PDB file of C-alpha atoms and ligand atoms in Angstrom:
ATOM      1  CA  UNK Z  29     126.663  65.774  -2.747  1.00  0.00           C
ATOM      2  CA  UNK Z  30     128.130  66.749   0.464  1.00  0.00           C
ATOM      3  CA  UNK Z  31     125.400  69.318   0.958  1.00  0.00           C
ATOM      4  CA  UNK Z  32     122.905  66.475   0.869  1.00  0.00           C
ATOM      5  CA  UNK Z  33     124.833  63.919   3.186  1.00  0.00           C
ATOM      6  CA  UNK Z  34     124.644  67.149   5.758  1.00  0.00           C
ATOM      7  CA  UNK Z  35     120.763  67.933   4.663  1.00  0.00           C
ATOM      8  CA  UNK Z  36     120.256  63.466   5.654  1.00  0.00           C
ATOM      9  CA  UNK Z  37     121.917  63.416   8.461  1.00  0.00           C
ATOM     10  CA  UNK Z  38     120.108  66.106   9.854  1.00  0.00           C
ATOM     11  CA  UNK Z  39     116.991  63.818   9.075  1.00  0.00           C
ATOM     12  CA  UNK Z  40     118.254  61.562  10.723  1.00  0.00           C
ATOM     13  CA  UNK Z  41     118.963  63.656  13.718  1.00  0.00           C
ATOM     14  CA  UNK Z  42     115.311  64.640  14.192  1.00  0.00           C
ATOM     15  CA  UNK Z  43     114.258  61.546  13.229  1.00  0.00           C
ATOM     16  CA  UNK Z  44     116.066  59.748  16.522  1.00  0.00           C
ATOM     17  CA  UNK Z  45     114.867  63.001  18.800  1.00  0.00           C
ATOM     18  CA  UNK Z  46     111.662  62.751  18.831  1.00  0.00           C
ATOM     19  CA  UNK Z  47     111.476  58.793  19.337  1.00  0.00           C
ATOM     20  CA  UNK Z  48     112.747  60.453  22.744  1.00  0.00           C
ATOM     21  CA  UNK Z  49     110.199  60.714  25.614  1.00  0.00           C
ATOM     22  CA  UNK Z  50     108.966  64.050  25.639  1.00  0.00           C
ATOM     23  CA  UNK Z  51     108.432  64.190  29.521  1.00  0.00           C
ATOM     24  CA  UNK Z  52     111.409  63.926  31.423  1.00  0.00           C
ATOM     25  CA  UNK Z  53     111.785  61.705  35.062  1.00  0.00           C
ATOM     26  CA  UNK Z  54     112.419  62.702  37.969  1.00  0.00           C
ATOM     27  CA  UNK Z  55     115.221  61.826  40.046  1.00  0.00           C
ATOM     28  CA  UNK Z  56     114.787  60.872  43.029  1.00  0.00           C
ATOM     29  CA  UNK Z  57     117.946  60.461  45.551  1.00  0.00           C
ATOM     30  CA  UNK Z  58     117.416  57.750  48.421  1.00  0.00           C
ATOM     31  CA  UNK Z  59     120.007  57.730  51.412  1.00  0.00           C
ATOM     32  CA  UNK Z  60     122.126  55.081  52.167  1.00  0.00           C
ATOM     33  CA  UNK Z  61     123.736  53.508  55.490  1.00  0.00           C
ATOM     34  CA  UNK Z  62     127.774  52.228  55.475  1.00  0.00           C
ATOM     35  CA  UNK Z  63     128.338  48.795  55.875  1.00  0.00           C
ATOM     36  CA  UNK Z  64     131.153  48.061  58.691  1.00  0.00           C
ATOM     37  CA  UNK Z  65     133.971  48.270  56.253  1.00  0.00           C
ATOM     38  CA  UNK Z  66     132.425  51.669  55.419  1.00  0.00           C
ATOM     39  CA  UNK Z  67     131.217  50.800  51.796  1.00  0.00           C
ATOM     40  CA  UNK Z  68     127.848  52.743  51.146  1.00  0.00           C
ATOM     41  CA  UNK Z  69     125.277  50.379  51.614  1.00  0.00           C
ATOM     42  CA  UNK Z  70     121.250  50.170  50.258  1.00  0.00           C
ATOM     43  CA  UNK Z  71     118.732  47.661  50.260  1.00  0.00           C
ATOM     44  CA  UNK Z  72     117.679  47.045  46.683  1.00  0.00           C
ATOM     45  CA  UNK Z  73     114.013  47.520  47.670  1.00  0.00           C
ATOM     46  CA  UNK Z  74     114.011  51.146  47.642  1.00  0.00           C
ATOM     47  CA  UNK Z  75     115.558  51.233  44.209  1.00  0.00           C
ATOM     48  CA  UNK Z  76     113.036  48.693  43.004  1.00  0.00           C
ATOM     49  CA  UNK Z  77     110.600  50.961  44.152  1.00  0.00           C
ATOM     50  CA  UNK Z  78     111.147  54.029  42.785  1.00  0.00           C
ATOM     51  CA  UNK Z  79     111.707  52.821  39.619  1.00  0.00           C
ATOM     52  CA  UNK Z  80     108.717  50.274  39.543  1.00  0.00           C
ATOM     53  CA  UNK Z  81     106.899  53.920  40.547  1.00  0.00           C
ATOM     54  CA  UNK Z  82     108.438  55.589  37.974  1.00  0.00           C
ATOM     55  CA  UNK Z  83     111.622  57.541  38.491  1.00  0.00           C
ATOM     56  CA  UNK Z  84     114.861  57.164  38.036  1.00  0.00           C
ATOM     57  CA  UNK Z  85     116.286  55.622  41.589  1.00  0.00           C
ATOM     58  CA  UNK Z  86     120.316  57.537  42.567  1.00  0.00           C
ATOM     59  CA  UNK Z  87     122.039  56.458  45.891  1.00  0.00           C
ATOM     60  CA  UNK Z  88     123.975  58.877  47.120  1.00  0.00           C
ATOM     61  CA  UNK Z  89     126.564  59.199  48.619  1.00  0.00           C
ATOM     62  CA  UNK Z  90     127.699  60.452  52.926  1.00  0.00           C
ATOM     63  CA  UNK Z  91     128.334  63.756  52.451  1.00  0.00           C
ATOM     64  CA  UNK Z  92     130.035  65.631  55.326  1.00  0.00           C
ATOM     65  CA  UNK Z  93     129.344  69.625  54.404  1.00  0.00           C
ATOM     66  CA  UNK Z  94     126.176  71.357  53.763  1.00  0.00           C
ATOM     67  CA  UNK Z  95     127.592  73.300  50.455  1.00  0.00           C
ATOM     68  CA  UNK Z  96     127.429  69.645  49.247  1.00  0.00           C
ATOM     69  CA  UNK Z  97     123.876  68.207  50.349  1.00  0.00           C
ATOM     70  CA  UNK Z  98     122.817  71.429  48.655  1.00  0.00           C
ATOM     71  CA  UNK Z  99     124.970  71.314  45.602  1.00  0.00           C
ATOM     72  CA  UNK Z 100     123.503  67.331  45.478  1.00  0.00           C
ATOM     73  CA  UNK Z 101     119.334  68.963  46.193  1.00  0.00           C
ATOM     74  CA  UNK Z 102     119.916  70.410  43.333  1.00  0.00           C
ATOM     75  CA  UNK Z 103     119.865  67.504  40.838  1.00  0.00           C
ATOM     76  CA  UNK Z 104     117.212  66.306  42.044  1.00  0.00           C
ATOM     77  CA  UNK Z 105     114.147  66.264  42.243  1.00  0.00           C
ATOM     78  CA  UNK Z 106     112.609  64.610  45.609  1.00  0.00           C
ATOM     79  CA  UNK Z 107     114.469  62.616  48.249  1.00  0.00           C
ATOM     80  CA  UNK Z 108     113.926  59.463  50.167  1.00  0.00           C
ATOM     81  CA  UNK Z 109     115.179  59.471  53.425  1.00  0.00           C
ATOM     82  CA  UNK Z 110     116.013  55.719  53.564  1.00  0.00           C
ATOM     83  CA  UNK Z 111     115.538  53.030  57.457  1.00  0.00           C
ATOM     84  CA  UNK Z 112     119.072  52.356  59.314  1.00  0.00           C
ATOM     85  CA  UNK Z 113     120.845  52.839  62.728  1.00  0.00           C
ATOM     86  CA  UNK Z 114     118.865  54.705  65.522  1.00  0.00           C
ATOM     87  CA  UNK Z 115     119.695  58.544  65.625  1.00  0.00           C
ATOM     88  CA  UNK Z 116     122.185  59.122  68.141  1.00  0.00           C
ATOM     89  CA  UNK Z 117     120.151  60.199  71.402  1.00  0.00           C
ATOM     90  CA  UNK Z 118     122.647  63.170  70.988  1.00  0.00           C
ATOM     91  CA  UNK Z 119     120.288  65.437  68.150  1.00  0.00           C
ATOM     92  CA  UNK Z 120     117.667  66.003  70.902  1.00  0.00           C
ATOM     93  CA  UNK Z 121     119.199  66.266  74.098  1.00  0.00           C
ATOM     94  CA  UNK Z 122     119.877  62.690  75.908  1.00  0.00           C
ATOM     95  CA  UNK Z 123     122.137  59.987  76.101  1.00  0.00           C
ATOM     96  CA  UNK Z 124     122.022  56.130  75.078  1.00  0.00           C
ATOM     97  CA  UNK Z 125     119.209  55.010  77.020  1.00  0.00           C
ATOM     98  CA  UNK Z 126     120.392  51.326  76.510  1.00  0.00           C
ATOM     99  CA  UNK Z 127     122.711  48.702  75.354  1.00  0.00           C
ATOM    100  CA  UNK Z 128     119.502  48.246  72.174  1.00  0.00           C
ATOM    101  CA  UNK Z 129     120.257  51.373  70.606  1.00  0.00           C
ATOM    102  CA  UNK Z 130     123.514  52.166  67.503  1.00  0.00           C
ATOM    103  CA  UNK Z 131     123.550  54.678  65.806  1.00  0.00           C
ATOM    104  CA  UNK Z 132     126.913  55.999  63.161  1.00  0.00           C
ATOM    105  CA  UNK Z 133     127.600  59.730  63.774  1.00  0.00           C
ATOM    106  CA  UNK Z 134     128.811  60.199  60.483  1.00  0.00           C
ATOM    107  CA  UNK Z 135     125.168  58.948  58.430  1.00  0.00           C
ATOM    108  CA  UNK Z 136     123.880  60.488  60.990  1.00  0.00           C
ATOM    109  CA  UNK Z 137     126.114  64.473  60.139  1.00  0.00           C
ATOM    110  CA  UNK Z 138     125.327  63.699  56.505  1.00  0.00           C
ATOM    111  CA  UNK Z 139     121.771  62.794  56.728  1.00  0.00           C
ATOM    112  CA  UNK Z 140     120.751  65.750  59.009  1.00  0.00           C
ATOM    113  CA  UNK Z 141     122.994  67.779  56.515  1.00  0.00           C
ATOM    114  CA  UNK Z 142     120.614  66.309  53.666  1.00  0.00           C
ATOM    115  CA  UNK Z 143     117.220  66.814  56.240  1.00  0.00           C
ATOM    116  CA  UNK Z 144     118.302  70.644  56.001  1.00  0.00           C
ATOM    117  CA  UNK Z 145     119.843  71.108  52.572  1.00  0.00           C
ATOM    118  CA  UNK Z 146     116.043  69.273  51.464  1.00  0.00           C
ATOM    119  CA  UNK Z 147     113.274  70.560  53.787  1.00  0.00           C
ATOM    120  CA  UNK Z 148     115.023  74.295  52.209  1.00  0.00           C
ATOM    121  CA  UNK Z 149     114.953  73.212  49.059  1.00  0.00           C
ATOM    122  CA  UNK Z 150     111.466  72.667  48.707  1.00  0.00           C
ATOM    123  CA  UNK Z 151     111.141  69.145  46.950  1.00  0.00           C
ATOM    124  CA  UNK Z 152     108.911  65.940  47.914  1.00  0.00           C
ATOM    125  CA  UNK Z 153     110.760  64.225  50.681  1.00  0.00           C
ATOM    126  CA  UNK Z 154     109.197  60.423  51.789  1.00  0.00           C
ATOM    127  CA  UNK Z 155     111.151  59.180  54.444  1.00  0.00           C
ATOM    128  CA  UNK Z 156     110.545  55.402  55.997  1.00  0.00           C
ATOM    129  CA  UNK Z 157     111.129  54.307  59.122  1.00  0.00           C
ATOM    130  CA  UNK Z 158     114.571  56.029  60.332  1.00  0.00           C
ATOM    131  CA  UNK Z 159     113.937  58.280  58.097  1.00  0.00           C
ATOM    132  CA  UNK Z 160     111.013  58.863  59.838  1.00  0.00           C
ATOM    133  CA  UNK Z 161     112.587  58.996  62.672  1.00  0.00           C
ATOM    134  CA  UNK Z 162     115.508  61.921  61.312  1.00  0.00           C
ATOM    135  CA  UNK Z 163     112.880  64.067  60.043  1.00  0.00           C
ATOM    136  CA  UNK Z 164     111.172  64.238  63.533  1.00  0.00           C
ATOM    137  CA  UNK Z 165     114.301  64.812  64.881  1.00  0.00           C
ATOM    138  CA  UNK Z 166     116.362  66.841  62.325  1.00  0.00           C
ATOM    139  CA  UNK Z 167     112.265  69.449  62.666  1.00  0.00           C
ATOM    140  CA  UNK Z 168     112.687  69.670  66.536  1.00  0.00           C
ATOM    141  CA  UNK Z 169     110.818  66.363  67.904  1.00  0.00           C
ATOM    142  CA  UNK Z 170     112.727  63.620  69.918  1.00  0.00           C
ATOM    143  CA  UNK Z 171     112.235  59.230  69.367  1.00  0.00           C
ATOM    144  CA  UNK Z 172     111.476  57.037  72.116  1.00  0.00           C
ATOM    145  CA  UNK Z 173     114.578  54.945  71.838  1.00  0.00           C
ATOM    146  CA  UNK Z 174     113.444  52.064  72.931  1.00  0.00           C
ATOM    147  CA  UNK Z 175     109.670  51.323  73.137  1.00  0.00           C
ATOM    148  CA  UNK Z 176     109.399  47.852  74.976  1.00  0.00           C
ATOM    149  CA  UNK Z 177     111.142  49.947  78.400  1.00  0.00           C
ATOM    150  CA  UNK Z 178     109.497  52.941  77.470  1.00  0.00           C
ATOM    151  CA  UNK Z 179     107.123  53.701  75.722  1.00  0.00           C
ATOM    152  CA  UNK Z 180     105.101  49.806  77.706  1.00  0.00           C
ATOM    153  CA  UNK Z 181     102.781  48.906  74.361  1.00  0.00           C
ATOM    154  CA  UNK Z 182     100.064  45.488  73.390  1.00  0.00           C
ATOM    155  CA  UNK Z 183     101.497  46.898  70.087  1.00  0.00           C
ATOM    156  CA  UNK Z 184     104.071  44.402  69.116  1.00  0.00           C
ATOM    157  CA  UNK Z 185     106.149  46.571  67.082  1.00  0.00           C
ATOM    158  CA  UNK Z 186     109.235  45.464  65.606  1.00  0.00           C
ATOM    159  CA  UNK Z 187     111.128  41.947  64.868  1.00  0.00           C
ATOM    160  CA  UNK Z 188     108.834  41.672  61.227  1.00  0.00           C
ATOM    161  CA  UNK Z 189     105.059  42.339  62.339  1.00  0.00           C
ATOM    162  CA  UNK Z 190     102.206  43.192  61.183  1.00  0.00           C
ATOM    163  CA  UNK Z 191     100.119  45.546  62.604  1.00  0.00           C
ATOM    164  CA  UNK Z 192      97.003  47.445  61.984  1.00  0.00           C
ATOM    165  CA  UNK Z 193      96.938  51.674  61.969  1.00  0.00           C
ATOM    166  CA  UNK Z 194      94.372  54.155  61.808  1.00  0.00           C
ATOM    167  CA  UNK Z 195      95.174  57.124  59.357  1.00  0.00           C
ATOM    168  CA  UNK Z 196      93.710  60.205  59.762  1.00  0.00           C
ATOM    169  CA  UNK Z 197      90.878  60.982  57.382  1.00  0.00           C
ATOM    170  CA  UNK Z 198      92.484  64.021  54.553  1.00  0.00           C
ATOM    171  CA  UNK Z 199      95.103  62.294  54.992  1.00  0.00           C
ATOM    172  CA  UNK Z 200      97.645  60.987  52.775  1.00  0.00           C
ATOM    173  CA  UNK Z 201      97.224  57.972  52.833  1.00  0.00           C
ATOM    174  CA  UNK Z 202      93.490  57.500  53.242  1.00  0.00           C
ATOM    175  CA  UNK Z 203      93.278  59.531  49.902  1.00  0.00           C
ATOM    176  CA  UNK Z 204      95.698  56.768  48.270  1.00  0.00           C
ATOM    177  CA  UNK Z 205      93.826  54.015  49.591  1.00  0.00           C
ATOM    178  CA  UNK Z 206      90.263  54.974  51.148  1.00  0.00           C
ATOM    179  CA  UNK Z 207      90.418  53.440  53.834  1.00  0.00           C
ATOM    180  CA  UNK Z 208      90.748  54.440  57.309  1.00  0.00           C
ATOM    181  CA  UNK Z 209      92.734  51.655  58.057  1.00  0.00           C
ATOM    182  CA  UNK Z 210      96.002  50.183  56.829  1.00  0.00           C
ATOM    183  CA  UNK Z 211      97.574  46.535  57.566  1.00  0.00           C
ATOM    184  CA  UNK Z 212     101.640  47.486  57.668  1.00  0.00           C
ATOM    185  CA  UNK Z 213     104.571  45.632  59.046  1.00  0.00           C
ATOM    186  CA  UNK Z 214     107.136  47.112  61.334  1.00  0.00           C
ATOM    187  CA  UNK Z 215     111.014  46.579  61.817  1.00  0.00           C
ATOM    188  CA  UNK Z 216     111.357  49.539  64.583  1.00  0.00           C
ATOM    189  CA  UNK Z 217     112.195  49.693  67.726  1.00  0.00           C
ATOM    190  CA  UNK Z 218     112.167  53.477  68.474  1.00  0.00           C
ATOM    191  CA  UNK Z 219     109.199  55.876  67.976  1.00  0.00           C
ATOM    192  CA  UNK Z 220     108.374  59.539  67.818  1.00  0.00           C
ATOM    193  CA  UNK Z 221     107.612  61.079  71.522  1.00  0.00           C
ATOM    194  CA  UNK Z 222     107.993  64.583  70.932  1.00  0.00           C
ATOM    195  CA  UNK Z 223     105.609  65.729  67.213  1.00  0.00           C
ATOM    196  CA  UNK Z 224     107.980  67.691  65.414  1.00  0.00           C
ATOM    197  CA  UNK Z 225     105.788  71.182  65.108  1.00  0.00           C
ATOM    198  CA  UNK Z 226     104.677  71.884  61.536  1.00  0.00           C
ATOM    199  CA  UNK Z 227     103.467  68.560  61.018  1.00  0.00           C
ATOM    200  CA  UNK Z 228     100.777  66.117  61.413  1.00  0.00           C
ATOM    201  CA  UNK Z 229     100.540  62.774  63.050  1.00  0.00           C
ATOM    202  CA  UNK Z 230      97.614  60.603  60.610  1.00  0.00           C
ATOM    203  CA  UNK Z 231      98.520  57.244  61.603  1.00  0.00           C
ATOM    204  CA  UNK Z 232      98.757  55.333  64.801  1.00  0.00           C
ATOM    205  CA  UNK Z 233      98.740  51.789  66.322  1.00  0.00           C
ATOM    206  CA  UNK Z 234      96.001  51.246  69.081  1.00  0.00           C
ATOM    207  CA  UNK Z 235      98.160  51.968  71.951  1.00  0.00           C
ATOM    208  CA  UNK Z 236      98.065  55.726  70.171  1.00  0.00           C
ATOM    209  CA  UNK Z 237     102.144  55.590  69.173  1.00  0.00           C
ATOM    210  CA  UNK Z 238     102.870  57.768  65.804  1.00  0.00           C
ATOM    211  CA  UNK Z 239     103.238  55.499  62.664  1.00  0.00           C
ATOM    212  CA  UNK Z 240     103.031  57.588  59.689  1.00  0.00           C
ATOM    213  CA  UNK Z 241     103.046  62.381  59.989  1.00  0.00           C
ATOM    214  CA  UNK Z 242     103.109  64.569  57.367  1.00  0.00           C
ATOM    215  CA  UNK Z 243     102.732  68.288  55.863  1.00  0.00           C
ATOM    216  CA  UNK Z 244     103.032  69.815  52.510  1.00  0.00           C
ATOM    217  CA  UNK Z 245     107.000  68.874  51.237  1.00  0.00           C
ATOM    218  CA  UNK Z 246     107.487  65.452  53.894  1.00  0.00           C
ATOM    219  CA  UNK Z 247     105.614  61.713  54.056  1.00  0.00           C
ATOM    220  CA  UNK Z 248     106.571  60.057  56.637  1.00  0.00           C
ATOM    221  CA  UNK Z 249     106.103  56.621  57.470  1.00  0.00           C
ATOM    222  CA  UNK Z 250     106.775  54.618  60.539  1.00  0.00           C
ATOM    223  CA  UNK Z 251     107.197  51.118  58.821  1.00  0.00           C
ATOM    224  CA  UNK Z 252     108.488  49.949  55.204  1.00  0.00           C
ATOM    225  CA  UNK Z 253     106.362  49.795  52.343  1.00  0.00           C
ATOM    226  CA  UNK Z 254     108.820  49.342  50.340  1.00  0.00           C
ATOM    227  CA  UNK Z 255     110.495  45.756  51.804  1.00  0.00           C
ATOM    228  CA  UNK Z 256     106.450  44.880  51.273  1.00  0.00           C
ATOM    229  CA  UNK Z 257     106.058  45.404  48.410  1.00  0.00           C
ATOM    230  CA  UNK Z 258     109.235  43.458  47.220  1.00  0.00           C
ATOM    231  CA  UNK Z 259     107.847  40.516  48.674  1.00  0.00           C
ATOM    232  CA  UNK Z 260     104.663  41.163  46.372  1.00  0.00           C
ATOM    233  CA  UNK Z 261     101.971  43.560  48.450  1.00  0.00           C
ATOM    234  CA  UNK Z 262     100.951  45.485  45.356  1.00  0.00           C
ATOM    235  CA  UNK Z 263      99.406  47.547  47.806  1.00  0.00           C
ATOM    236  CA  UNK Z 264     102.549  49.975  48.399  1.00  0.00           C
ATOM    237  CA  UNK Z 265     102.896  50.891  44.831  1.00  0.00           C
ATOM    238  CA  UNK Z 266     100.107  52.916  44.379  1.00  0.00           C
ATOM    239  CA  UNK Z 267     101.860  55.286  47.359  1.00  0.00           C
ATOM    240  CA  UNK Z 268     104.985  55.361  45.946  1.00  0.00           C
ATOM    241  CA  UNK Z 269     103.723  55.853  42.024  1.00  0.00           C
ATOM    242  CA  UNK Z 270     102.181  58.909  43.992  1.00  0.00           C
ATOM    243  CA  UNK Z 271     104.814  60.260  46.280  1.00  0.00           C
ATOM    244  CA  UNK Z 272     107.366  60.270  42.614  1.00  0.00           C
ATOM    245  CA  UNK Z 273     104.123  61.998  40.478  1.00  0.00           C
ATOM    246  CA  UNK Z 274     104.623  64.339  43.429  1.00  0.00           C
ATOM    247  CA  UNK Z 275     108.423  64.770  42.599  1.00  0.00           C
ATOM    248  CA  UNK Z 276     107.671  64.931  38.298  1.00  0.00           C
ATOM    249  CA  UNK Z 277     109.841  67.911  36.789  1.00  0.00           C
TER     250      UNK Z 277
HETATM  251 MN1   MN C 301     105.341  49.576  64.510  1.00  0.00          MN
END
């Protein structure tokens, strides 16, 4: 009798195992900002975008050691560098330009550790807004600290404006959308000045500002696709699906 019960248990276990999905899902970490009280903080737009695209979204803590960043990257299949504060200009050898520049030194340090560990891991990176600026700085580029006073442009950037970007042929965005221009949102007052070595600019506004760059590992966009996706602009699901597919273990 005992023998039959064991056999039955084995059969049940096998049956249950058979119902589990055979494909392991991509686990994608997302960097966070900190609230004024020090709490980890992330808009639901990011986690929702990754989840809708079929990935497992993981909210990443603030770190203070490179070893910890490496351990985290080992556990992930890809990483998203999210938006938020300005990157401290000290990281590219400048003083703060004016009162519009707001930085969080703790997040800058944590993000720089994660960025270096992510680049070293070879795993796919999606960088959005601050993330796009951060990756450029970590890789050796620089930023306009305040576009209105340092860049002088006829294009309205920031404040939730909408503007067109022109796409480079063969770029990730051009391939996904099969077009040479896209309408995107704009929530930034900083932007890429000197582009870092090892990436190519793949989208610009009419004023020449870089709105996207990429290489084999990293896709970076100055706009917020996740924000418009949550607001109902389903175009952007395709970008997140393409990223999640690249992260597939
Ligand atoms: Mn813009």
